[in-house]
Short mmCIF file of C-alpha atoms in Angstrom, two decimals:
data_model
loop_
_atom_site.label_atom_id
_atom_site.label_comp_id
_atom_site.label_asym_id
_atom_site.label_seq_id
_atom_site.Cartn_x
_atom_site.Cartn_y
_atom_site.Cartn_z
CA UNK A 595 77.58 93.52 90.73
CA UNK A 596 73.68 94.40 91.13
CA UNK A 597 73.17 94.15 87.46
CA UNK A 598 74.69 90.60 87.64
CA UNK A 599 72.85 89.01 90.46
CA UNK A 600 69.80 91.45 89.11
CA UNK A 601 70.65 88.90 85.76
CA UNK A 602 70.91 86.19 87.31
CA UNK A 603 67.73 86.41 89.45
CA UNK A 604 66.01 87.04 86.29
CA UNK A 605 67.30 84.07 84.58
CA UNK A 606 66.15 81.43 87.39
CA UNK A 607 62.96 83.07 87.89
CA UNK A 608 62.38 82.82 84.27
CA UNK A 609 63.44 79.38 84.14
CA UNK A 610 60.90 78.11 87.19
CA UNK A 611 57.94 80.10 85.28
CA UNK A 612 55.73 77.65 84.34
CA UNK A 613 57.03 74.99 87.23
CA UNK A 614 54.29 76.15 89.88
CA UNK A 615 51.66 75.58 86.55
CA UNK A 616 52.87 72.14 86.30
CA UNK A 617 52.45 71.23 89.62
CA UNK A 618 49.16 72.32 89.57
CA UNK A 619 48.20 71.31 86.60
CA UNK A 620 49.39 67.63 87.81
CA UNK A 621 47.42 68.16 91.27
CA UNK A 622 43.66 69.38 89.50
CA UNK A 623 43.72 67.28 86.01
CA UNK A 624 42.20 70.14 85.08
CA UNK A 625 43.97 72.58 82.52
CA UNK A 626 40.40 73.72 80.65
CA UNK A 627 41.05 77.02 80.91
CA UNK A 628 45.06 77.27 80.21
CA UNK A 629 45.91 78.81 76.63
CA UNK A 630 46.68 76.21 74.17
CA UNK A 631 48.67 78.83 72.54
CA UNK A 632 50.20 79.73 75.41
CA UNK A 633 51.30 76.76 76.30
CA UNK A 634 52.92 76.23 72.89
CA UNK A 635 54.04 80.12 72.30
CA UNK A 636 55.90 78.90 75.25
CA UNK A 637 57.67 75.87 74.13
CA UNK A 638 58.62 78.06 71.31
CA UNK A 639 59.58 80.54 73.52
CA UNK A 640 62.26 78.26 75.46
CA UNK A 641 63.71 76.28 71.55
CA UNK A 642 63.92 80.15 70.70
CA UNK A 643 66.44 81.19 73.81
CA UNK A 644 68.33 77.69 73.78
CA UNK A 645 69.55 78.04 70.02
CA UNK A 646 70.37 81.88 71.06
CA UNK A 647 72.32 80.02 74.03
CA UNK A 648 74.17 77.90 72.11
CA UNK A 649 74.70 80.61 69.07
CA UNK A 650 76.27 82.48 71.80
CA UNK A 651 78.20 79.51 73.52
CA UNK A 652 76.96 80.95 76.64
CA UNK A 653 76.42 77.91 79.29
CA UNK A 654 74.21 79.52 81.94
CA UNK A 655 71.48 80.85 79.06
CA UNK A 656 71.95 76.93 77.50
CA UNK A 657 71.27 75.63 81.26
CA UNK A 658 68.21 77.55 82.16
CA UNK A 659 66.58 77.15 78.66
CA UNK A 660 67.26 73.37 78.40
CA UNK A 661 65.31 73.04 82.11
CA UNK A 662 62.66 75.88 81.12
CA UNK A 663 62.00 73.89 77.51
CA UNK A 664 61.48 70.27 79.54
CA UNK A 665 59.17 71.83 82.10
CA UNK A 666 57.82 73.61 78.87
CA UNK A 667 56.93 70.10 77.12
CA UNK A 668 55.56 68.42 80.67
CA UNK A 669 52.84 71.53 80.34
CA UNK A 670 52.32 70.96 76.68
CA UNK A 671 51.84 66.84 77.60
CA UNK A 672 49.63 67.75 80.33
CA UNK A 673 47.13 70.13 78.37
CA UNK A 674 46.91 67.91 75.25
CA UNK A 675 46.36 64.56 78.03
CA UNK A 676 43.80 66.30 80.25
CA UNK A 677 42.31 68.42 77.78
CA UNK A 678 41.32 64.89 76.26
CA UNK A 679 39.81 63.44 78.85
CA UNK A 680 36.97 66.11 79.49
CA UNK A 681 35.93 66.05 75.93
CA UNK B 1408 73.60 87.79 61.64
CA UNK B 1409 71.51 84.14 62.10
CA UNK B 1410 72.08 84.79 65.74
CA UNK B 1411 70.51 88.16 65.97
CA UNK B 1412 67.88 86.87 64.19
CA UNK B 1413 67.12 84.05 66.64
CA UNK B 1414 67.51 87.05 69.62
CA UNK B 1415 65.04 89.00 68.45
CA UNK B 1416 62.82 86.61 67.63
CA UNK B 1417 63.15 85.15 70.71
CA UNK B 1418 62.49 88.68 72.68
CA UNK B 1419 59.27 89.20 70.66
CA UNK B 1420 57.96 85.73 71.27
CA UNK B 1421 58.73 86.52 74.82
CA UNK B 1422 57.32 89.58 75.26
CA UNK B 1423 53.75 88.57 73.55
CA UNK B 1424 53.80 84.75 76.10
CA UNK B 1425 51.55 85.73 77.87
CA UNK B 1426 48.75 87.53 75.29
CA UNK B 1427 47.05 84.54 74.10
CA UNK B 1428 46.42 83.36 77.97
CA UNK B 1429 45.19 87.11 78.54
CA UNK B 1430 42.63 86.78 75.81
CA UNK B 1431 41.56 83.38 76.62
CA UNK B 1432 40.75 84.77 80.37
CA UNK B 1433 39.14 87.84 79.12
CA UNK B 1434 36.67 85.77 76.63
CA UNK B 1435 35.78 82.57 79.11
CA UNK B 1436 35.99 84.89 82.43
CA UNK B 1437 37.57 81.05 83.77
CA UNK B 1438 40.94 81.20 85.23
CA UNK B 1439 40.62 78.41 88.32
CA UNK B 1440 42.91 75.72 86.47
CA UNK B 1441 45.58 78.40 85.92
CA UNK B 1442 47.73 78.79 88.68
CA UNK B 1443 48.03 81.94 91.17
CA UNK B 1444 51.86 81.24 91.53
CA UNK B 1445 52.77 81.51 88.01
CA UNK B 1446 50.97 84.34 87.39
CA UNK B 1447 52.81 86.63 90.30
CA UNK B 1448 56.23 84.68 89.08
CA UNK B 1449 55.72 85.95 85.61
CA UNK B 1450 55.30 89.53 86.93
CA UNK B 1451 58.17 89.20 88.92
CA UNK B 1452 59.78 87.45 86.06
CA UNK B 1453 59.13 91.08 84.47
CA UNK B 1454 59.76 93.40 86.71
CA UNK B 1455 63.30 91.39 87.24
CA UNK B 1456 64.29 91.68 83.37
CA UNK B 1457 63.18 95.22 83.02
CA UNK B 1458 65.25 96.23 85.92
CA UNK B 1459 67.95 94.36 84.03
CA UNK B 1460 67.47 96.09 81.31
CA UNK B 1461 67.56 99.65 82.75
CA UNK B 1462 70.84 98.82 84.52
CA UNK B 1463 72.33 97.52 80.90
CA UNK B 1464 70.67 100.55 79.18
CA UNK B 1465 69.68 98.28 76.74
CA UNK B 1466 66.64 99.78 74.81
CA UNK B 1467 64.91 96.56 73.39
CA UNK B 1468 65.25 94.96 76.69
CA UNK B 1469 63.50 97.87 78.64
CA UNK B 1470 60.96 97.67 75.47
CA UNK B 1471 59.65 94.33 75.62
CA UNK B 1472 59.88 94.10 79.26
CA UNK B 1473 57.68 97.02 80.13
CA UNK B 1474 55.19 95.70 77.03
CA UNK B 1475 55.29 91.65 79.00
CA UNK B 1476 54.94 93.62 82.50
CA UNK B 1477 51.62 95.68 81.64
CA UNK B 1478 50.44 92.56 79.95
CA UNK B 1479 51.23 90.22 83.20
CA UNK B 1480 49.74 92.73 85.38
CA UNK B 1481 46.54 92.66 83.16
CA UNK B 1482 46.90 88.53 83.98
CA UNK B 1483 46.81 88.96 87.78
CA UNK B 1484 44.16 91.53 87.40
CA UNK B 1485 42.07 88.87 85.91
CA UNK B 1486 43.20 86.13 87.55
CA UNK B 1487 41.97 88.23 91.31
CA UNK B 1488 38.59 89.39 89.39
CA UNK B 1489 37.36 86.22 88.28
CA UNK B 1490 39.03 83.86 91.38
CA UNK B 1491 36.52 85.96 93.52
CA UNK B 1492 33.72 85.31 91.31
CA UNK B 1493 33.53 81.91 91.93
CA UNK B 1494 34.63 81.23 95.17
#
């Protein structure tokens, strides 16, 4: 029972990660000193644990890495667009 | 076979996330644009799947858990240093 909603905790917590990064990133235009790589790591990061969701049929791991991989490309879209516009 | 494949390569990419961000930090001493909420997430994020992983006994969980968790608390550490230096 603690290991489940210790697992499940885990598993929205993961998937929010970068949200608060996002916003912020949105807010400032500024993402200068955010990791291209990782930001992209990242991205690979989420395509990684949605194919090991779907391998696995498992819906909740398919859920949070389908949300976690859309927030993951709004970050990637916001570095490569801001990190334009101060060069 | 294919599927433990994509696991592991998945917990490795995982586990190293937040690495390149570290060394970007530690060589610009600039971390204003990244954002104080993600950072203390990701620890949590950390702390959450390592506890998961003790409860499951599951060795390569505990692993790369404890190896993400030093390197997120190396993040914050960096992230308070050189948010104090400019303020």
């Amino acid at each position: 029972m603690i290991t489940e909603i210790i697992g499940y905790s885990a598993a929205v917590v993961g998937t929010s990660l970068m949200l608060p990064q996002v916003i912020k990133s949105i807010k400032t235009k500024s993402v200068g000193d955010l990791s291209y790589v990782m930001v992209i790591v990242y991205v690979i990061n989420c395509i990684l644990w949605l194919t090991y969701g779907i391998l696995l049929n498992a819906w909740p791991m398919i859920l949070c890495n389908a949300l976690a991989l859309i927030i993951s490309f709004i970050q990637l879209g916001l570095k490569i667009r801001y990190s334009d516009s101060t060069t």
